[in-house]
Amino acid sequence: MAVSVGDIQILREKTGAGMMDCKRALTETDGDLDKAIDLLREKGMATALKKSTRIAAEGACYACVCDKSGAGAAVEINSETDFSAKSDSFQAFLKDVTTVVLKDNPADLEDLKLKTYPGGDRTVGDVLQEKVLTIGENIQIRRFARSADPLNCAYVHMGGKIAVLVHLNAFDNNHPAVLELGRDIAMQIAAMRPLWLDRSAVDPAELAKEKEILTAQILQDEKNANKPQAVIEKIVEGRVGKYYSDVCLLEQPFVKENKLTVGQYVEQKSKELGGKIEVTCFTRFEKGEGLAKREDDFASEVAKMTAN
């Protein structure tokens, strides 16, 4: 079937694979985008998938913890340019919106826009519209998260590129070593991009898809072609272990002590300090995560492809 240039562009943005590889994958899958993505992964061509789905739009993220209540909040607000996101006006708006999330616990984005903005009787939505006019760009509050429990740790990386909020249960919420551990784990989350807390939290559908892809990759190796199904399944399970160590926070090697996983390090700290500590949940926002923004000349690439 004929494959449109638009579909090739979308597939390339999602996978990072080459133009011709994307065209062939779409042709083989009769234009089914999801099947084409899986096909490219099975062939080992979609090596940039995770990264390219996090292409940065502009804006900034912020996270903080209330000194009095211990509640934590994280917010992402998007703008059209990095220049505006670094302005004092934008940064003040971002922090004020985070304060509103902490104080008023909005149910969703629409509810947040109805909350009173600090320092007056205007709503968050009113001030948002003012920022659009004064900054001169399309400004959008994209998402937020809040944790009301008393022990939260926040970390903001690279001036707002990444914001992390992590919640712990601990024997002493004010122990300096516990707070340091919380910050270290927040930095781990920022750096290593876990998707889930542990393997019990992994989406069964995502795990099933990963096993299918791993099976297809294994069967492409000629030396595995005649192996019994039970052997193939055992190889797949071995590779799933590596998958867990990539995407599950508590199974990732701890960046400050890579001979231990994060979970093992938390257990070690609990024993050292004489009280139980556990990580229960986390939020990680990266500005523009999943929002596509082209940085290359797609038209020239199409011209080269059609010339061949």
Coordinates of C-alpha atoms in Angstrom, one line a residue:
M1 CA 0.0 0.0 0.0
A2 CA 1.0 3.6 -0.5
V3 CA 2.5 5.2 2.7
S4 CA 2.0 8.9 3.3
V5 CA 4.9 11.3 4.1
G6 CA 2.9 12.4 7.2
D7 CA 2.7 8.8 8.6
I8 CA 6.5 8.4 8.0
Q9 CA 7.1 11.6 9.9
I10 CA 5.0 10.5 12.9
L11 CA 6.7 7.1 13.1
R12 CA 10.1 8.7 12.9
E13 CA 9.3 11.1 15.7
K14 CA 8.1 8.2 17.9
T15 CA 11.0 5.9 17.2
G16 CA 14.0 7.8 16.0
A17 CA 14.5 5.2 13.2
G18 CA 15.6 6.2 9.7
M19 CA 13.3 7.5 7.1
M20 CA 13.5 4.4 4.8
D21 CA 13.2 2.0 7.8
C22 CA 10.0 3.8 8.8
K23 CA 8.6 3.6 5.3
R24 CA 9.3 -0.1 5.0
A25 CA 7.8 -0.8 8.5
L26 CA 4.6 1.1 7.6
T27 CA 4.4 -0.8 4.2
E28 CA 4.8 -4.1 6.0
T29 CA 2.1 -3.3 8.5
D30 CA -0.3 -1.8 6.0
G31 CA 0.1 1.6 7.6
D32 CA -0.7 0.5 11.2
L33 CA 1.4 2.9 13.3
D34 CA 1.4 0.8 16.5
K35 CA 2.4 -2.4 14.7
A36 CA 5.1 -0.4 12.8
I37 CA 6.5 0.8 16.1
D38 CA 6.6 -2.8 17.5
L39 CA 8.2 -4.1 14.2
L40 CA 11.0 -1.5 14.4
R41 CA 11.6 -2.4 18.0
E42 CA 11.7 -6.1 17.2
K43 CA 14.3 -5.4 14.5
G44 CA 16.4 -3.3 16.9
M45 CA 15.9 -0.1 14.9
A46 CA 13.9 1.9 17.5
T47 CA 16.8 2.5 19.9
A48 CA 15.8 6.1 20.4
L49 CA 12.2 5.3 21.2
K50 CA 12.2 6.3 24.9
K51 CA 14.3 9.4 24.3
S52 CA 12.3 10.6 21.3
T53 CA 9.0 10.3 23.1
R54 CA 10.4 12.8 25.6
I55 CA 11.3 15.5 23.0
A56 CA 11.2 18.7 25.0
A57 CA 8.6 21.4 24.4
E58 CA 9.5 24.6 26.3
G59 CA 8.4 25.6 29.7
A60 CA 9.5 24.4 33.2
C61 CA 8.6 22.1 36.0
Y62 CA 8.7 22.8 39.7
A63 CA 8.3 20.8 42.9
C64 CA 8.3 21.8 46.6
V65 CA 7.3 20.7 50.1
C66 CA 5.3 22.7 52.6
D67 CA 7.4 23.4 55.7
K68 CA 4.3 23.2 58.0
S69 CA 2.2 20.3 56.7
G70 CA 4.8 18.3 54.8
A71 CA 2.6 18.1 51.8
G72 CA 4.4 18.1 48.4
A73 CA 3.4 19.3 45.0
A74 CA 4.8 19.2 41.5
V75 CA 3.7 21.3 38.5
E76 CA 4.6 21.6 34.8
I77 CA 3.7 24.7 32.8
N78 CA 4.5 24.9 29.1
S79 CA 5.4 27.9 27.0
E80 CA 6.4 28.5 23.3
T81 CA 10.1 29.5 24.0
D82 CA 12.8 28.7 26.5
F83 CA 13.5 32.4 26.8
S84 CA 10.0 33.1 28.2
A85 CA 10.2 30.1 30.6
K86 CA 13.3 31.5 32.2
S87 CA 11.8 35.0 32.8
D88 CA 11.0 36.1 36.3
S89 CA 7.3 36.5 35.4
F90 CA 7.0 32.9 34.2
Q91 CA 9.0 31.5 37.1
A92 CA 7.0 33.4 39.7
F93 CA 3.7 32.1 38.1
L94 CA 5.0 28.5 38.2
K95 CA 5.9 28.7 41.9
D96 CA 2.6 30.4 42.8
V97 CA 0.6 27.8 41.0
T98 CA 2.5 25.1 42.9
T99 CA 1.6 26.9 46.1
V100 CA -2.0 26.8 45.1
V101 CA -1.8 23.1 44.5
L102 CA -0.2 22.6 47.9
K103 CA -2.8 24.7 49.7
D104 CA -6.1 24.0 48.0
N105 CA -5.6 20.4 46.7
P106 CA -7.5 20.9 43.3
A107 CA -9.3 17.9 41.8
D108 CA -8.1 18.5 38.3
L109 CA -6.8 21.2 35.9
E110 CA -10.1 22.9 35.5
D111 CA -10.6 23.0 39.2
L112 CA -7.1 24.4 39.7
K113 CA -7.9 27.2 37.3
L114 CA -10.9 28.1 39.5
K115 CA -8.8 28.4 42.7
T116 CA -7.8 31.8 44.1
Y117 CA -4.4 33.0 43.0
P118 CA -2.1 34.2 45.9
G119 CA -2.3 37.8 46.8
G120 CA -5.7 38.8 45.6
D121 CA -9.2 37.7 44.4
R122 CA -8.2 36.6 40.9
T123 CA -8.3 33.0 40.0
V124 CA -5.4 31.0 38.6
G125 CA -7.2 31.0 35.3
D126 CA -7.4 34.7 35.3
V127 CA -3.7 35.1 35.9
L128 CA -3.0 32.5 33.3
Q129 CA -4.7 34.6 30.7
E130 CA -2.8 37.6 31.9
K131 CA 0.5 35.8 31.4
V132 CA -0.5 34.9 27.8
L133 CA -1.1 38.6 27.1
T134 CA 2.0 40.0 29.0
I135 CA 4.5 37.3 27.9
G136 CA 3.0 37.1 24.4
E137 CA 3.0 33.3 24.1
N138 CA 0.7 30.5 24.5
I139 CA 1.1 29.4 28.2
Q140 CA -0.6 26.2 29.4
I141 CA -0.7 24.5 32.8
R142 CA -0.1 21.0 31.6
R143 CA -0.2 18.8 34.8
F144 CA 0.3 18.7 38.5
A145 CA 0.6 16.1 41.3
R146 CA 0.1 16.5 45.1
S147 CA 1.0 14.2 48.0
A148 CA -0.6 15.1 51.4
D149 CA 1.3 12.7 53.6
P150 CA 3.8 14.2 55.9
L151 CA 7.1 12.9 54.4
N152 CA 7.8 14.2 50.9
C153 CA 11.0 15.1 49.3
A154 CA 11.3 17.4 46.2
Y155 CA 14.1 17.9 43.7
V156 CA 14.3 20.3 40.8
H157 CA 16.9 19.6 38.1
M158 CA 18.6 22.0 35.7
G159 CA 16.4 25.0 36.5
G160 CA 13.1 23.3 35.9
K161 CA 13.8 20.8 33.2
I162 CA 12.9 18.0 35.6
A163 CA 10.9 18.1 38.8
V164 CA 10.6 15.1 41.2
L165 CA 8.4 14.5 44.2
V166 CA 8.9 11.3 46.2
H167 CA 7.0 10.0 49.2
L168 CA 8.4 7.9 52.0
N169 CA 7.1 6.3 55.1
A170 CA 9.7 6.5 57.9
F171 CA 10.2 6.0 61.6
D172 CA 11.2 9.6 62.0
N173 CA 10.1 12.2 59.4
N174 CA 12.6 14.8 60.6
H175 CA 15.7 12.6 60.9
P176 CA 18.5 14.3 58.8
A177 CA 19.6 10.9 57.4
V178 CA 16.0 10.1 56.3
L179 CA 15.7 13.5 54.6
E180 CA 19.0 13.0 52.9
L181 CA 17.9 9.6 51.7
G182 CA 14.7 11.1 50.3
R183 CA 16.7 13.7 48.4
D184 CA 19.1 11.1 47.0
I185 CA 16.2 8.9 45.8
A186 CA 14.6 12.0 44.2
M187 CA 17.9 12.6 42.3
Q188 CA 17.9 9.0 41.3
I189 CA 14.4 9.3 39.8
A190 CA 15.4 12.5 37.9
A191 CA 18.5 10.8 36.4
M192 CA 17.3 7.3 35.7
R193 CA 13.7 7.9 34.6
P194 CA 11.9 4.9 36.3
L195 CA 8.4 4.3 35.1
W196 CA 7.1 2.4 38.1
L197 CA 7.9 1.9 41.8
D198 CA 8.4 -1.9 41.6
R199 CA 7.5 -4.9 39.4
S200 CA 4.1 -5.3 41.1
A201 CA 3.2 -1.8 39.7
V202 CA 4.1 -2.6 36.1
D203 CA 1.1 -2.4 33.7
P204 CA 0.4 -6.1 32.7
A205 CA -0.4 -5.0 29.2
E206 CA 3.0 -3.2 28.9
L207 CA 4.8 -6.3 30.3
A208 CA 3.0 -8.6 27.9
K209 CA 4.0 -6.4 25.0
E210 CA 7.6 -6.3 26.2
K211 CA 7.7 -10.1 26.3
E212 CA 6.3 -10.3 22.8
I213 CA 9.0 -7.9 21.5
L214 CA 11.8 -9.8 23.4
T215 CA 10.5 -13.1 22.0
A216 CA 10.6 -11.7 18.5
Q217 CA 14.2 -10.4 19.0
I218 CA 15.4 -13.7 20.3
L219 CA 13.8 -15.7 17.5
Q220 CA 15.6 -13.5 14.9
D221 CA 18.9 -15.0 16.1
E222 CA 19.5 -18.1 14.0
K223 CA 21.0 -20.0 16.8
N224 CA 17.7 -19.9 18.7
A225 CA 15.5 -20.9 15.7
N226 CA 15.3 -24.6 16.7
K227 CA 15.2 -24.2 20.4
P228 CA 12.1 -25.6 22.3
Q229 CA 9.5 -23.1 23.3
A230 CA 10.2 -23.7 27.0
V231 CA 13.9 -22.6 26.4
I232 CA 12.8 -19.5 24.6
E233 CA 10.4 -18.6 27.4
K234 CA 13.2 -19.0 29.9
I235 CA 15.5 -16.7 27.9
V236 CA 12.7 -14.2 27.7
E237 CA 12.2 -14.3 31.5
G238 CA 15.9 -13.6 32.0
R239 CA 15.7 -10.5 29.8
V240 CA 12.5 -9.4 31.6
G241 CA 14.7 -9.1 34.7
K242 CA 16.8 -6.6 32.9
Y243 CA 13.6 -4.8 31.9
Y244 CA 12.5 -4.5 35.5
S245 CA 15.9 -3.1 36.5
D246 CA 15.5 -0.4 33.9
V247 CA 11.9 0.7 34.6
C248 CA 11.3 -0.1 38.3
L249 CA 12.8 2.4 40.8
L250 CA 13.4 -0.1 43.6
E251 CA 15.2 -2.5 41.2
Q252 CA 17.4 0.1 39.6
P253 CA 21.1 0.1 40.6
F254 CA 21.4 3.0 43.1
V255 CA 23.5 5.8 41.6
K256 CA 25.4 6.5 44.8
E257 CA 26.1 2.8 45.5
N258 CA 25.7 0.8 42.3
K259 CA 26.4 -2.5 43.8
L260 CA 23.0 -2.2 45.5
T261 CA 19.6 -1.6 44.1
V262 CA 17.6 1.3 45.4
G263 CA 15.4 -1.1 47.4
Q264 CA 18.5 -2.8 49.0
Y265 CA 20.0 0.6 49.8
V266 CA 16.8 1.7 51.6
E267 CA 16.8 -1.6 53.6
Q268 CA 20.4 -1.0 54.5
K269 CA 19.7 2.5 55.7
S270 CA 16.7 1.2 57.7
K271 CA 19.0 -1.2 59.6
E272 CA 21.7 1.4 60.1
L273 CA 19.2 3.9 61.6
G274 CA 17.2 1.4 63.6
G275 CA 13.8 2.1 62.1
K276 CA 11.7 1.2 59.1
I277 CA 11.9 3.3 55.9
E278 CA 10.0 2.6 52.7
V279 CA 9.4 4.4 49.4
T280 CA 5.7 4.4 48.6
C281 CA 5.3 6.5 45.4
F282 CA 6.8 9.2 43.3
T283 CA 6.1 11.7 40.5
R284 CA 8.6 12.7 37.8
F285 CA 7.8 15.5 35.4
E286 CA 10.1 16.4 32.6
K287 CA 9.2 19.5 30.6
G288 CA 7.7 18.8 27.3
E289 CA 7.7 15.0 27.9
G290 CA 5.9 13.4 25.1
L291 CA 5.3 16.7 23.2
A292 CA 6.9 16.6 19.8
K293 CA 8.9 19.5 18.6
R294 CA 10.9 19.1 15.4
E295 CA 14.5 20.3 15.5
D296 CA 15.6 19.0 12.0
D297 CA 14.7 19.8 8.5
F298 CA 12.1 17.2 7.7
A299 CA 11.4 18.6 4.2
S300 CA 15.0 18.1 3.1
E301 CA 15.0 14.5 4.4
V302 CA 11.9 13.8 2.3
A303 CA 13.5 15.3 -0.7
K304 CA 16.6 13.1 -0.3
M305 CA 14.4 10.0 0.2
T306 CA 12.3 10.6 -2.9
A307 CA 15.4 11.3 -4.9
N308 CA 16.6 7.8 -4.2

